[in-house]
Amino acid sequence: MGHHLFPRTKHRRRGTQFDSGARYDDYDRYDDGTPTRRLRIPGAVLLGGIVIWSLLALGIWALVDPLLAWAAGIAGPATDVGVGVANWFGLGKEVSALRDVANVDGLVGWAIGPVHFLAKGGLVLVWLVGSAALIALPLILRRRLR
């Protein structure tokens, strides 16, 4: 007796002139056995995406050096502003001596080297991952559509 969820009735669907091409089984459930359309991304679109991604990475690559030079150049005036604010509170001599002992300009110049190396290396890694993702995009989309 019944291990079926719905009673087995056979009937035709009305309104076949508006048929969407979808197939239904005896229980009015959508039949997933119909062939699906495959998504095709043209090679020119992928190549264009990689070119745009590469140009974006190249633009950021070119901006790393000026931004780091700006950051190194602004360190001295920023500490002067800090000394001015401390002077306003009556702590100017102590803070000025502390700034001289810390040698902020030398410290910033020393730190720019590793930051430069990490920024450029990180940019290359992000570019590689993005390019690989763009190349793998058709495979990923095909699997998601199944």
mmCIF file of N, CA, C and O in Angstrom, residues 79-127:
data_model
loop_
_atom_site.group_PDB
_atom_site.id
_atom_site.type_symbol
_atom_site.label_atom_id
_atom_site.label_comp_id
_atom_site.label_asym_id
_atom_site.label_seq_id
_atom_site.Cartn_x
_atom_site.Cartn_y
_atom_site.Cartn_z
ATOM 1 N N THR A 79 54.844 65.488 13.553
ATOM 2 C CA THR A 79 55.419 65.549 14.904
ATOM 3 C C THR A 79 55.575 66.998 15.359
ATOM 4 O O THR A 79 55.458 67.286 16.561
ATOM 5 N N ASP A 80 55.818 67.925 14.415
ATOM 6 C CA ASP A 80 55.870 69.343 14.778
ATOM 7 C C ASP A 80 54.516 69.835 15.273
ATOM 8 O O ASP A 80 54.438 70.624 16.219
ATOM 9 N N VAL A 81 53.451 69.356 14.657
ATOM 10 C CA VAL A 81 52.099 69.708 15.128
ATOM 11 C C VAL A 81 51.888 69.148 16.527
ATOM 12 O O VAL A 81 51.330 69.821 17.406
ATOM 13 N N GLY A 82 52.346 67.927 16.751
ATOM 14 C CA GLY A 82 52.222 67.337 18.087
ATOM 15 C C GLY A 82 52.997 68.132 19.133
ATOM 16 O O GLY A 82 52.517 68.328 20.261
ATOM 17 N N VAL A 83 54.177 68.610 18.782
ATOM 18 C CA VAL A 83 54.965 69.429 19.700
ATOM 19 C C VAL A 83 54.241 70.759 19.959
ATOM 20 O O VAL A 83 54.208 71.252 21.086
ATOM 21 N N GLY A 84 53.631 71.318 18.929
ATOM 22 C CA GLY A 84 52.880 72.564 19.099
ATOM 23 C C GLY A 84 51.691 72.396 20.020
ATOM 24 O O GLY A 84 51.420 73.260 20.871
ATOM 25 N N VAL A 85 50.977 71.300 19.885
ATOM 26 C CA VAL A 85 49.843 71.033 20.780
ATOM 27 C C VAL A 85 50.342 70.815 22.204
ATOM 28 O O VAL A 85 49.749 71.307 23.169
ATOM 29 N N ALA A 86 51.440 70.081 22.358
ATOM 30 C CA ALA A 86 51.997 69.858 23.695
ATOM 31 C C ALA A 86 52.496 71.172 24.288
ATOM 32 O O ALA A 86 52.363 71.399 25.513
ATOM 33 N N ASN A 87 53.042 72.050 23.475
ATOM 34 C CA ASN A 87 53.493 73.359 23.939
ATOM 35 C C ASN A 87 52.311 74.181 24.445
ATOM 36 O O ASN A 87 52.430 74.941 25.401
ATOM 37 N N TRP A 88 51.184 74.039 23.794
ATOM 38 C CA TRP A 88 49.968 74.745 24.198
ATOM 39 C C TRP A 88 49.529 74.317 25.602
ATOM 40 O O TRP A 88 48.990 75.090 26.360
ATOM 41 N N PHE A 89 49.773 73.019 25.933
ATOM 42 C CA PHE A 89 49.441 72.510 27.264
ATOM 43 C C PHE A 89 50.583 72.707 28.255
ATOM 44 O O PHE A 89 50.489 72.279 29.407
ATOM 45 N N GLY A 90 51.690 73.305 27.826
ATOM 46 C CA GLY A 90 52.803 73.558 28.721
ATOM 47 C C GLY A 90 53.809 72.436 28.800
ATOM 48 O O GLY A 90 54.653 72.395 29.698
ATOM 49 N N LEU A 91 53.754 71.480 27.868
ATOM 50 C CA LEU A 91 54.678 70.338 27.876
ATOM 51 C C LEU A 91 55.614 70.367 26.674
ATOM 52 O O LEU A 91 56.148 69.334 26.267
ATOM 53 N N GLY A 92 55.840 71.520 26.075
ATOM 54 C CA GLY A 92 56.596 71.632 24.830
ATOM 55 C C GLY A 92 58.034 71.170 24.937
ATOM 56 O O GLY A 92 58.546 70.486 24.052
ATOM 57 N N LYS A 93 58.726 71.543 26.028
ATOM 58 C CA LYS A 93 60.139 71.178 26.142
ATOM 59 C C LYS A 93 60.319 69.671 26.277
ATOM 60 O O LYS A 93 61.208 69.078 25.659
ATOM 61 N N GLU A 94 59.444 69.032 27.065
ATOM 62 C CA GLU A 94 59.575 67.590 27.273
ATOM 63 C C GLU A 94 59.268 66.821 25.991
ATOM 64 O O GLU A 94 59.967 65.867 25.619
ATOM 65 N N VAL A 95 58.213 67.227 25.312
ATOM 66 C CA VAL A 95 57.818 66.510 24.088
ATOM 67 C C VAL A 95 58.834 66.756 22.979
ATOM 68 O O VAL A 95 59.153 65.850 22.208
ATOM 69 N N SER A 96 59.377 67.954 22.905
ATOM 70 C CA SER A 96 60.394 68.252 21.899
ATOM 71 C C SER A 96 61.641 67.407 22.146
ATOM 72 O O SER A 96 62.235 66.873 21.194
ATOM 73 N N ALA A 97 62.017 67.247 23.386
ATOM 74 C CA ALA A 97 63.174 66.400 23.719
ATOM 75 C C ALA A 97 62.885 64.939 23.391
ATOM 76 O O ALA A 97 63.757 64.230 22.866
ATOM 77 N N LEU A 98 61.660 64.499 23.657
ATOM 78 C CA LEU A 98 61.276 63.124 23.351
ATOM 79 C C LEU A 98 61.283 62.879 21.839
ATOM 80 O O LEU A 98 61.736 61.827 21.374
ATOM 81 N N ARG A 99 60.827 63.851 21.070
ATOM 82 C CA ARG A 99 60.840 63.718 19.613
ATOM 83 C C ARG A 99 62.272 63.641 19.097
ATOM 84 O O ARG A 99 62.584 62.849 18.204
ATOM 85 N N ASP A 100 63.145 64.438 19.655
ATOM 86 C CA ASP A 100 64.535 64.405 19.208
ATOM 87 C C ASP A 100 65.212 63.084 19.545
ATOM 88 O O ASP A 100 66.003 62.558 18.766
ATOM 89 N N VAL A 101 64.908 62.544 20.735
ATOM 90 C CA VAL A 101 65.495 61.268 21.141
ATOM 91 C C VAL A 101 64.951 60.122 20.286
ATOM 92 O O VAL A 101 65.687 59.217 19.897
ATOM 93 N N ALA A 102 63.656 60.175 19.961
ATOM 94 C CA ALA A 102 63.041 59.092 19.185
ATOM 95 C C ALA A 102 63.485 59.110 17.728
ATOM 96 O O ALA A 102 63.381 58.088 17.036
ATOM 97 N N ASN A 103 63.961 60.263 17.253
ATOM 98 C CA ASN A 103 64.408 60.389 15.869
ATOM 99 C C ASN A 103 63.332 59.875 14.908
ATOM 100 O O ASN A 103 63.513 58.889 14.190
ATOM 101 N N VAL A 104 62.191 60.558 14.927
ATOM 102 C CA VAL A 104 61.016 60.115 14.185
ATOM 103 C C VAL A 104 61.300 60.033 12.687
ATOM 104 O O VAL A 104 60.884 59.074 12.028
ATOM 105 N N ASP A 105 62.005 61.005 12.137
ATOM 106 C CA ASP A 105 62.290 60.969 10.701
ATOM 107 C C ASP A 105 63.127 59.747 10.325
ATOM 108 O O ASP A 105 62.864 59.098 9.310
ATOM 109 N N GLY A 106 64.126 59.418 11.139
ATOM 110 C CA GLY A 106 64.931 58.227 10.873
ATOM 111 C C GLY A 106 64.134 56.949 11.047
ATOM 112 O O GLY A 106 64.304 55.996 10.286
ATOM 113 N N LEU A 107 63.250 56.921 12.040
ATOM 114 C CA LEU A 107 62.412 55.745 12.286
ATOM 115 C C LEU A 107 61.452 55.508 11.124
ATOM 116 O O LEU A 107 61.279 54.367 10.674
ATOM 117 N N VAL A 108 60.855 56.580 10.643
ATOM 118 C CA VAL A 108 59.931 56.447 9.507
ATOM 119 C C VAL A 108 60.700 56.014 8.263
ATOM 120 O O VAL A 108 60.242 55.153 7.502
ATOM 121 N N GLY A 109 61.850 56.593 8.027
ATOM 122 C CA GLY A 109 62.673 56.184 6.881
ATOM 123 C C GLY A 109 63.084 54.728 6.966
ATOM 124 O O GLY A 109 63.130 54.026 5.944
ATOM 125 N N TRP A 110 63.358 54.247 8.171
ATOM 126 C CA TRP A 110 63.719 52.844 8.360
ATOM 127 C C TRP A 110 62.515 51.935 8.098
ATOM 128 O O TRP A 110 62.658 50.855 7.536
ATOM 129 N N ALA A 111 61.310 52.358 8.491
ATOM 130 C CA ALA A 111 60.112 51.527 8.356
ATOM 131 C C ALA A 111 59.566 51.502 6.931
ATOM 132 O O ALA A 111 58.845 50.573 6.565
ATOM 133 N N ILE A 112 59.909 52.492 6.121
ATOM 134 C CA ILE A 112 59.367 52.555 4.757
ATOM 135 C C ILE A 112 59.865 51.384 3.909
ATOM 136 O O ILE A 112 59.123 50.865 3.077
ATOM 137 N N GLY A 113 61.077 50.929 4.107
ATOM 138 C CA GLY A 113 61.629 49.824 3.313
ATOM 139 C C GLY A 113 60.808 48.548 3.415
ATOM 140 O O GLY A 113 60.363 48.010 2.389
ATOM 141 N N PRO A 114 60.576 48.021 4.632
ATOM 142 C CA PRO A 114 59.757 46.810 4.731
ATOM 143 C C PRO A 114 58.312 47.019 4.275
ATOM 144 O O PRO A 114 57.715 46.118 3.680
ATOM 145 N N VAL A 115 57.757 48.199 4.549
ATOM 146 C CA VAL A 115 56.381 48.461 4.108
ATOM 147 C C VAL A 115 56.322 48.464 2.580
ATOM 148 O O VAL A 115 55.378 47.928 1.982
ATOM 149 N N HIS A 116 57.328 49.037 1.937
ATOM 150 C CA HIS A 116 57.399 49.043 0.480
ATOM 151 C C HIS A 116 57.468 47.620 -0.064
ATOM 152 O O HIS A 116 56.753 47.259 -1.009
ATOM 153 N N PHE A 117 58.312 46.794 0.526
ATOM 154 C CA PHE A 117 58.449 45.401 0.101
ATOM 155 C C PHE A 117 57.131 44.641 0.277
ATOM 156 O O PHE A 117 56.695 43.916 -0.623
ATOM 157 N N LEU A 118 56.477 44.802 1.421
ATOM 158 C CA LEU A 118 55.216 44.099 1.683
ATOM 159 C C LEU A 118 54.093 44.600 0.780
ATOM 160 O O LEU A 118 53.257 43.801 0.319
ATOM 161 N N ALA A 119 54.048 45.892 0.515
ATOM 162 C CA ALA A 119 52.990 46.437 -0.338
ATOM 163 C C ALA A 119 53.120 45.923 -1.766
ATOM 164 O O ALA A 119 52.136 45.489 -2.375
ATOM 165 N N LYS A 120 54.320 45.959 -2.301
ATOM 166 C CA LYS A 120 54.511 45.503 -3.688
ATOM 167 C C LYS A 120 54.319 43.989 -3.800
ATOM 168 O O LYS A 120 53.705 43.512 -4.743
ATOM 169 N N GLY A 121 54.838 43.239 -2.837
ATOM 170 C CA GLY A 121 54.638 41.786 -2.861
ATOM 171 C C GLY A 121 53.176 41.407 -2.691
ATOM 172 O O GLY A 121 52.672 40.505 -3.367
ATOM 173 N N GLY A 122 52.492 42.081 -1.792
ATOM 174 C CA GLY A 122 51.061 41.820 -1.603
ATOM 175 C C GLY A 122 50.253 42.162 -2.838
ATOM 176 O O GLY A 122 49.300 41.462 -3.190
ATOM 177 N N LEU A 123 50.642 43.226 -3.515
ATOM 178 C CA LEU A 123 49.953 43.603 -4.742
ATOM 179 C C LEU A 123 50.127 42.550 -5.827
ATOM 180 O O LEU A 123 49.170 42.221 -6.550
ATOM 181 N N VAL A 124 51.318 41.993 -5.926
ATOM 182 C CA VAL A 124 51.553 40.924 -6.913
ATOM 183 C C VAL A 124 50.699 39.701 -6.573
ATOM 184 O O VAL A 124 50.087 39.089 -7.458
ATOM 185 N N LEU A 125 50.607 39.352 -5.300
ATOM 186 C CA LEU A 125 49.789 38.198 -4.900
ATOM 187 C C LEU A 125 48.310 38.439 -5.186
ATOM 188 O O LEU A 125 47.614 37.537 -5.683
ATOM 189 N N VAL A 126 47.814 39.625 -4.890
ATOM 190 C CA VAL A 126 46.404 39.937 -5.168
ATOM 191 C C VAL A 126 46.145 39.899 -6.669
ATOM 192 O O VAL A 126 45.107 39.397 -7.123
ATOM 193 N N TRP A 127 47.079 40.395 -7.467
ATOM 194 C CA TRP A 127 46.920 40.355 -8.919
ATOM 195 C C TRP A 127 46.885 38.909 -9.423
ATOM 196 O O TRP A 127 46.065 38.565 -10.276
#
